[in-house]
Amino acid sequence: MRAYSLDDVHATRKRRDSWWTVFLVDPVACRLTLLVANHTAVTPNGLTRFSLILGMCSAICFALGQLAAGALLFYVSFAVDCMDGKIARLKGTGTAFGLWLDYVGDRIRVVCCAAGLASGQYEATGDVAYILLGAGVAVLDLFRYVNAPQMKRVREVVKENRLMRLAQIEAPRRDEASERAEPAAYTAVYAAEAARAGAAAHVRPIAHARSAVRAGAGAGAGADLAGTGVIPGRVEPLIPRAARRPRLPRKLGRLLARHRVRSHLISGIEFHAAVFVVAPLVGRAALVPVAVAAGVLLLLNEVFLIYRMWLFARVASVVPLPQEAPRVSV
């Protein structure tokens, strides 16, 4: 068995992560990962299942009114959940099923801990506010995880549509002689696309540009993509300037990048930490105000992301590409 070093484990960390994970979880999770990798044969899926078991124990503690024990178990559960990805990347043992298991396990842990926290405090106080608190935490978490992939899909569709427009403008039409001279570069792509699009001649350069950009970057930085006119490194027109990600001040951006910290003040991870770790450790009096404050911040962050996604889609549909004539409204 290979002996891994702490540097090997550090190399498996995400390029950017939440500040809670970077500063308060990774220092523990990386050292535990090193021990597990060097002294056990535990698989990433095994760690995911163990994390879920710890999460269920945390929910039981919350239901019994043991707030501190529940908070500690939730923290350990999250730390173990961070370890499974590190082990998978370190040993190359990740699986597609493991991605699903990790995703579903996170949702089950949050919903069960929210239910345990709400039921335990309602039984102790009779205050219905704790029931509303548990329901609100579960709904916010589920909304965030349902919303995120859909926003990503919208951006992909917008970029693909602009790529097609760019190919229509830039791609020189290849005559039959050129295609016969380079059959390997065109025949397979054109045949497949023609079969899907009813052999419409005008889709050829568009389809080829899309396929080439997706497939890679195998072309050199200065070469166009098999004659389409779309040059690697020149896909910036796909993202309108008005809808690009706002930039942080340079010094702050460098500081966050140096520490691998994402720019979000609060994401789902900080939300979970506030509700299931910080508030229970502070005490019952802090549960509702801390959870409400964290929920409001998370909701504002989601609204901002949705606004940016809407702006991206809207601007991309009306802003012309550099080679297009501006649209005139009448």
Short mmCIF file of C-alpha atoms in Angstrom, two decimals:
data_model
loop_
_atom_site.label_atom_id
_atom_site.label_comp_id
_atom_site.label_asym_id
_atom_site.label_seq_id
_atom_site.Cartn_x
_atom_site.Cartn_y
_atom_site.Cartn_z
CA MET A 1 0.00 0.00 0.00
CA ARG A 2 1.36 3.39 -0.97
CA ALA A 3 2.17 5.77 1.90
CA TYR A 4 0.49 9.09 1.20
CA SER A 5 1.71 12.41 2.56
CA LEU A 6 -0.25 15.39 3.82
CA ASP A 7 0.76 17.25 0.67
CA ASP A 8 -0.88 14.50 -1.37
CA VAL A 9 -4.08 15.00 0.59
CA HIS A 10 -3.90 18.79 0.24
CA ALA A 11 -3.68 18.34 -3.53
CA THR A 12 -7.15 16.73 -3.48
CA ARG A 13 -8.85 19.77 -1.95
CA LYS A 14 -11.22 21.78 -4.11
CA ARG A 15 -9.72 24.78 -5.88
CA ARG A 16 -12.32 27.01 -4.20
CA ASP A 17 -14.50 26.12 -1.24
CA SER A 18 -16.67 27.74 1.42
CA TRP A 19 -14.86 29.63 4.18
CA TRP A 20 -16.36 27.34 6.83
CA THR A 21 -14.88 24.29 5.11
CA VAL A 22 -11.51 25.90 4.38
CA PHE A 23 -10.83 27.25 7.88
CA LEU A 24 -12.85 25.06 10.24
CA VAL A 25 -13.26 21.64 8.60
CA ASP A 26 -10.42 20.93 6.15
CA PRO A 27 -7.63 21.19 8.77
CA VAL A 28 -9.32 18.29 10.59
CA ALA A 29 -10.63 16.41 7.56
CA CYS A 30 -7.26 16.39 5.77
CA ARG A 31 -5.45 14.80 8.71
CA LEU A 32 -8.20 12.24 9.19
CA THR A 33 -8.05 11.50 5.45
CA LEU A 34 -4.32 10.86 5.73
CA LEU A 35 -4.88 8.34 8.53
CA VAL A 36 -7.69 6.58 6.69
CA ALA A 37 -5.80 6.47 3.38
CA ASN A 38 -2.61 5.06 4.90
CA HIS A 39 -4.02 2.61 7.45
CA THR A 40 -7.37 1.36 6.16
CA ALA A 41 -9.03 0.11 2.99
CA VAL A 42 -12.18 2.17 3.57
CA THR A 43 -13.83 3.23 0.30
CA PRO A 44 -15.36 6.65 -0.45
CA ASN A 45 -18.84 5.10 -0.44
CA GLY A 46 -18.10 3.57 2.95
CA LEU A 47 -17.21 7.01 4.30
CA THR A 48 -20.40 8.46 2.80
CA ARG A 49 -22.48 5.81 4.56
CA PHE A 50 -20.63 6.40 7.83
CA SER A 51 -21.25 10.14 7.47
CA LEU A 52 -24.97 9.46 7.00
CA ILE A 53 -25.03 7.25 10.12
CA LEU A 54 -23.38 10.03 12.13
CA GLY A 55 -25.94 12.46 10.71
CA MET A 56 -28.77 10.22 11.88
CA CYS A 57 -27.19 10.06 15.34
CA SER A 58 -27.03 13.85 15.33
CA ALA A 59 -30.74 14.02 14.46
CA ILE A 60 -31.57 11.63 17.33
CA CYS A 61 -29.58 13.77 19.78
CA PHE A 62 -31.44 16.87 18.60
CA ALA A 63 -34.77 15.06 19.02
CA LEU A 64 -33.79 14.11 22.58
CA GLY A 65 -32.89 17.71 23.39
CA GLN A 66 -29.13 17.07 23.53
CA LEU A 67 -28.10 20.14 21.53
CA ALA A 68 -24.36 20.10 22.17
CA ALA A 69 -24.03 16.39 21.36
CA GLY A 70 -26.10 16.85 18.23
CA ALA A 71 -23.95 19.80 17.10
CA LEU A 72 -20.73 17.85 17.66
CA LEU A 73 -22.01 14.82 15.75
CA PHE A 74 -23.20 17.02 12.88
CA TYR A 75 -19.76 18.60 12.62
CA VAL A 76 -18.05 15.20 12.61
CA SER A 77 -20.56 13.93 10.05
CA PHE A 78 -19.76 16.85 7.76
CA ALA A 79 -16.02 16.36 8.22
CA VAL A 80 -16.34 12.69 7.24
CA ASP A 81 -18.47 13.75 4.28
CA CYS A 82 -15.58 15.96 3.15
CA MET A 83 -13.20 13.01 3.45
CA ASP A 84 -14.98 10.78 0.94
CA GLY A 85 -14.20 13.07 -1.99
CA LYS A 86 -10.58 13.42 -0.89
CA ILE A 87 -10.16 9.65 -0.67
CA ALA A 88 -11.80 9.22 -4.07
CA ARG A 89 -9.45 11.72 -5.71
CA LEU A 90 -6.40 10.48 -3.80
CA LYS A 91 -6.83 6.81 -4.70
CA GLY A 92 -8.82 7.19 -7.89
CA THR A 93 -11.64 5.06 -6.47
CA GLY A 94 -14.57 7.40 -7.03
CA THR A 95 -17.70 6.05 -8.76
CA ALA A 96 -20.74 7.58 -10.45
CA PHE A 97 -22.95 5.91 -7.86
CA GLY A 98 -20.84 7.55 -5.16
CA LEU A 99 -21.75 11.00 -6.51
CA TRP A 100 -25.44 10.14 -6.20
CA LEU A 101 -25.00 8.63 -2.76
CA ASP A 102 -23.13 11.68 -1.50
CA TYR A 103 -25.78 14.05 -2.86
CA VAL A 104 -28.74 12.13 -1.48
CA GLY A 105 -27.00 11.48 1.84
CA ASP A 106 -26.50 15.21 2.37
CA ARG A 107 -30.18 15.92 1.78
CA ILE A 108 -31.31 13.11 4.12
CA ARG A 109 -28.97 14.34 6.87
CA VAL A 110 -30.22 17.92 6.67
CA VAL A 111 -33.91 16.99 6.56
CA CYS A 112 -33.59 14.53 9.45
CA CYS A 113 -31.57 16.95 11.59
CA ALA A 114 -34.07 19.73 10.90
CA ALA A 115 -36.92 17.41 11.91
CA GLY A 116 -35.06 16.23 15.02
CA LEU A 117 -34.21 19.77 16.09
CA ALA A 118 -37.78 20.96 15.56
CA SER A 119 -39.45 18.02 17.31
CA GLY A 120 -37.04 18.04 20.25
CA GLN A 121 -37.48 21.72 20.97
CA TYR A 122 -41.25 21.62 20.41
CA GLU A 123 -41.55 18.75 22.90
CA ALA A 124 -39.46 20.68 25.42
CA THR A 125 -41.18 24.07 25.04
CA GLY A 126 -44.48 23.56 23.22
CA ASP A 127 -43.54 26.50 20.99
CA VAL A 128 -44.76 26.02 17.41
CA ALA A 129 -42.01 28.36 16.20
CA TYR A 130 -39.61 25.43 16.31
CA ILE A 131 -41.83 23.40 13.96
CA LEU A 132 -41.84 26.32 11.53
CA LEU A 133 -38.10 26.60 11.95
CA GLY A 134 -37.52 22.96 11.01
CA ALA A 135 -39.82 23.20 7.99
CA GLY A 136 -38.15 26.41 6.83
CA VAL A 137 -34.67 24.92 7.07
CA ALA A 138 -35.68 21.83 5.07
CA VAL A 139 -37.48 23.85 2.38
CA LEU A 140 -34.60 26.30 1.95
CA ASP A 141 -32.07 23.50 1.62
CA LEU A 142 -34.15 21.57 -0.91
CA PHE A 143 -34.88 24.72 -2.93
CA ARG A 144 -31.18 25.53 -3.12
CA TYR A 145 -30.24 22.07 -4.38
CA VAL A 146 -33.09 21.94 -6.90
CA ASN A 147 -32.43 25.46 -8.14
CA ALA A 148 -28.64 25.25 -8.63
CA PRO A 149 -28.54 22.64 -11.44
CA GLN A 150 -31.39 24.37 -13.27
CA MET A 151 -29.56 27.70 -13.24
CA LYS A 152 -26.46 25.95 -14.54
CA ARG A 153 -28.50 24.40 -17.35
CA VAL A 154 -29.89 27.81 -18.35
CA ARG A 155 -26.37 29.21 -18.66
CA GLU A 156 -25.24 26.25 -20.75
CA VAL A 157 -28.18 26.68 -23.14
CA VAL A 158 -27.52 30.42 -23.49
CA LYS A 159 -23.82 29.85 -24.21
CA GLU A 160 -24.63 27.12 -26.74
CA ASN A 161 -27.10 29.39 -28.55
CA ARG A 162 -24.52 32.15 -28.79
CA LEU A 163 -21.94 29.66 -30.01
CA MET A 164 -24.29 28.67 -32.80
CA ARG A 165 -24.79 32.32 -33.74
CA LEU A 166 -21.03 32.87 -33.66
CA ALA A 167 -20.48 29.87 -35.94
CA GLN A 168 -23.07 31.17 -38.38
CA ILE A 169 -21.24 34.47 -38.64
CA GLU A 170 -17.61 33.35 -38.63
CA ALA A 171 -17.61 29.93 -40.28
CA PRO A 172 -16.49 29.99 -43.91
CA ARG A 173 -18.59 27.67 -46.04
CA ARG A 174 -16.52 24.74 -47.22
CA ASP A 175 -17.09 23.69 -50.79
CA GLU A 176 -17.33 20.08 -51.81
CA ALA A 177 -13.70 19.92 -52.88
CA SER A 178 -12.48 21.00 -49.44
CA GLU A 179 -14.65 18.46 -47.76
CA ARG A 180 -13.39 15.70 -50.06
CA ALA A 181 -9.80 16.81 -49.37
CA GLU A 182 -10.30 16.49 -45.60
CA PRO A 183 -12.94 13.78 -45.17
CA ALA A 184 -11.82 12.71 -41.70
CA ALA A 185 -12.42 16.17 -40.29
CA TYR A 186 -15.92 16.58 -41.67
CA THR A 187 -17.63 13.41 -42.79
CA ALA A 188 -18.49 11.89 -39.39
CA VAL A 189 -19.70 15.13 -37.85
CA TYR A 190 -21.71 16.16 -40.91
CA ALA A 191 -23.31 12.75 -41.31
CA ALA A 192 -24.43 12.55 -37.70
CA GLU A 193 -25.71 16.10 -37.66
CA ALA A 194 -27.46 15.70 -41.00
CA ALA A 195 -29.27 12.63 -39.69
CA ARG A 196 -30.53 14.60 -36.70
CA ALA A 197 -31.37 17.79 -38.58
CA GLY A 198 -32.90 16.39 -41.72
CA ALA A 199 -29.79 16.91 -43.86
CA ALA A 200 -30.16 20.69 -43.75
CA ALA A 201 -27.01 22.06 -45.34
CA HIS A 202 -26.79 25.16 -43.23
CA VAL A 203 -26.37 23.28 -39.95
CA ARG A 204 -23.03 21.80 -40.94
CA PRO A 205 -20.63 24.51 -39.80
CA ILE A 206 -22.77 25.28 -36.77
CA ALA A 207 -22.85 21.67 -35.61
CA HIS A 208 -19.18 21.20 -36.25
CA ALA A 209 -18.27 24.29 -34.26
CA ARG A 210 -20.37 23.11 -31.33
CA SER A 211 -18.93 19.60 -31.43
CA ALA A 212 -15.38 20.86 -31.71
CA VAL A 213 -15.67 23.29 -28.81
CA ARG A 214 -17.20 20.60 -26.59
CA ALA A 215 -14.61 18.02 -27.55
CA GLY A 216 -11.81 20.04 -26.75
CA ALA A 217 -9.32 21.92 -26.84
CA GLY A 218 -7.14 19.65 -28.82
CA ALA A 219 -6.55 22.35 -31.42
CA GLY A 220 -3.71 24.76 -30.89
CA ALA A 221 -4.34 28.18 -29.43
CA GLY A 222 -3.96 29.87 -32.77
CA ALA A 223 -5.76 27.39 -35.01
CA ASP A 224 -9.43 27.54 -35.82
CA LEU A 225 -11.67 24.56 -35.13
CA ALA A 226 -11.43 22.56 -38.35
CA GLY A 227 -12.13 25.57 -40.51
CA THR A 228 -15.19 26.87 -38.70
CA GLY A 229 -13.55 30.17 -37.86
CA VAL A 230 -14.18 29.65 -34.14
CA ILE A 231 -10.79 29.96 -32.47
CA PRO A 232 -10.01 28.46 -29.04
CA GLY A 233 -9.59 31.25 -26.54
CA ARG A 234 -11.93 33.47 -28.54
CA VAL A 235 -15.23 32.31 -27.07
CA GLU A 236 -15.46 35.43 -24.91
CA PRO A 237 -18.28 36.80 -27.12
CA LEU A 238 -20.40 33.92 -25.80
CA ILE A 239 -20.68 35.79 -22.48
CA PRO A 240 -21.94 39.37 -22.81
CA ARG A 241 -19.87 41.80 -20.77
CA ALA A 242 -22.91 43.15 -18.93
CA ALA A 243 -23.78 39.70 -17.63
CA ARG A 244 -20.34 38.45 -16.59
CA ARG A 245 -19.47 37.63 -13.00
CA PRO A 246 -18.78 40.83 -11.02
CA ARG A 247 -15.13 41.09 -10.04
CA LEU A 248 -13.97 41.61 -6.49
CA PRO A 249 -11.34 44.24 -5.68
CA ARG A 250 -8.01 42.85 -6.84
CA LYS A 251 -6.40 42.55 -3.40
CA LEU A 252 -9.45 40.89 -1.87
CA GLY A 253 -9.75 38.52 -4.82
CA ARG A 254 -6.10 37.51 -4.50
CA LEU A 255 -6.46 37.00 -0.76
CA LEU A 256 -9.49 34.74 -1.17
CA ALA A 257 -7.84 32.83 -4.02
CA ARG A 258 -4.70 32.28 -1.96
CA HIS A 259 -6.79 30.68 0.78
CA ARG A 260 -9.09 28.82 -1.66
CA VAL A 261 -12.14 30.70 -0.36
CA ARG A 262 -15.19 31.33 -2.54
CA SER A 263 -16.55 34.86 -2.61
CA HIS A 264 -19.95 33.90 -1.15
CA LEU A 265 -20.51 35.19 2.38
CA ILE A 266 -22.99 32.41 3.06
CA SER A 267 -23.71 29.29 1.05
CA GLY A 268 -25.50 26.10 1.98
CA ILE A 269 -22.53 24.90 4.00
CA GLU A 270 -22.42 28.01 6.20
CA PHE A 271 -26.21 27.82 6.53
CA HIS A 272 -26.02 24.24 7.81
CA ALA A 273 -23.16 25.14 10.15
CA ALA A 274 -25.09 28.07 11.61
CA VAL A 275 -28.29 26.07 12.19
CA PHE A 276 -26.87 22.70 13.28
CA VAL A 277 -23.53 23.59 14.89
CA VAL A 278 -23.25 27.22 16.00
CA ALA A 279 -26.80 27.82 17.26
CA PRO A 280 -27.11 24.54 19.24
CA LEU A 281 -23.72 25.15 20.90
CA VAL A 282 -24.78 28.65 21.93
CA GLY A 283 -28.03 27.33 23.39
CA ARG A 284 -31.77 27.11 22.90
CA ALA A 285 -32.23 30.89 22.97
CA ALA A 286 -30.04 31.24 19.87
CA LEU A 287 -31.76 28.61 17.72
CA VAL A 288 -34.49 30.75 16.18
CA PRO A 289 -32.61 34.06 15.73
CA VAL A 290 -29.45 32.43 14.34
CA ALA A 291 -31.39 30.15 12.01
CA VAL A 292 -33.59 33.01 10.78
CA ALA A 293 -30.59 35.28 10.18
CA ALA A 294 -28.71 32.53 8.31
CA GLY A 295 -31.82 31.67 6.31
CA VAL A 296 -32.37 35.28 5.26
CA LEU A 297 -28.73 35.62 4.16
CA LEU A 298 -28.92 32.36 2.21
CA LEU A 299 -32.17 33.44 0.55
CA LEU A 300 -30.67 36.80 -0.41
CA ASN A 301 -27.69 35.00 -1.91
CA GLU A 302 -30.00 32.74 -3.94
CA VAL A 303 -32.06 35.73 -5.13
CA PHE A 304 -28.85 37.45 -6.25
CA LEU A 305 -27.75 34.34 -8.15
CA ILE A 306 -31.16 34.07 -9.80
CA TYR A 307 -31.01 37.76 -10.78
CA ARG A 308 -27.58 37.25 -12.35
CA MET A 309 -28.83 34.21 -14.23
CA TRP A 310 -31.85 36.17 -15.51
CA LEU A 311 -29.63 39.08 -16.51
CA PHE A 312 -27.24 36.71 -18.27
CA ALA A 313 -30.06 35.11 -20.29
CA ARG A 314 -31.73 38.44 -21.07
CA VAL A 315 -28.57 40.28 -22.14
CA ALA A 316 -27.32 37.33 -24.16
CA SER A 317 -30.55 37.33 -26.16
CA VAL A 318 -30.40 41.01 -27.16
CA VAL A 319 -26.71 41.96 -27.23
CA PRO A 320 -25.25 41.26 -30.69
CA LEU A 321 -22.05 39.36 -31.19
CA PRO A 322 -19.10 41.45 -32.41
CA GLN A 323 -19.74 40.55 -36.06
CA GLU A 324 -23.49 41.13 -35.95
CA ALA A 325 -25.30 44.31 -36.80
CA PRO A 326 -27.05 45.82 -33.76
CA ARG A 327 -30.71 44.96 -33.47
CA VAL A 328 -33.13 47.83 -34.04
CA SER A 329 -36.43 47.95 -32.26
CA VAL A 330 -39.39 49.42 -34.12
#
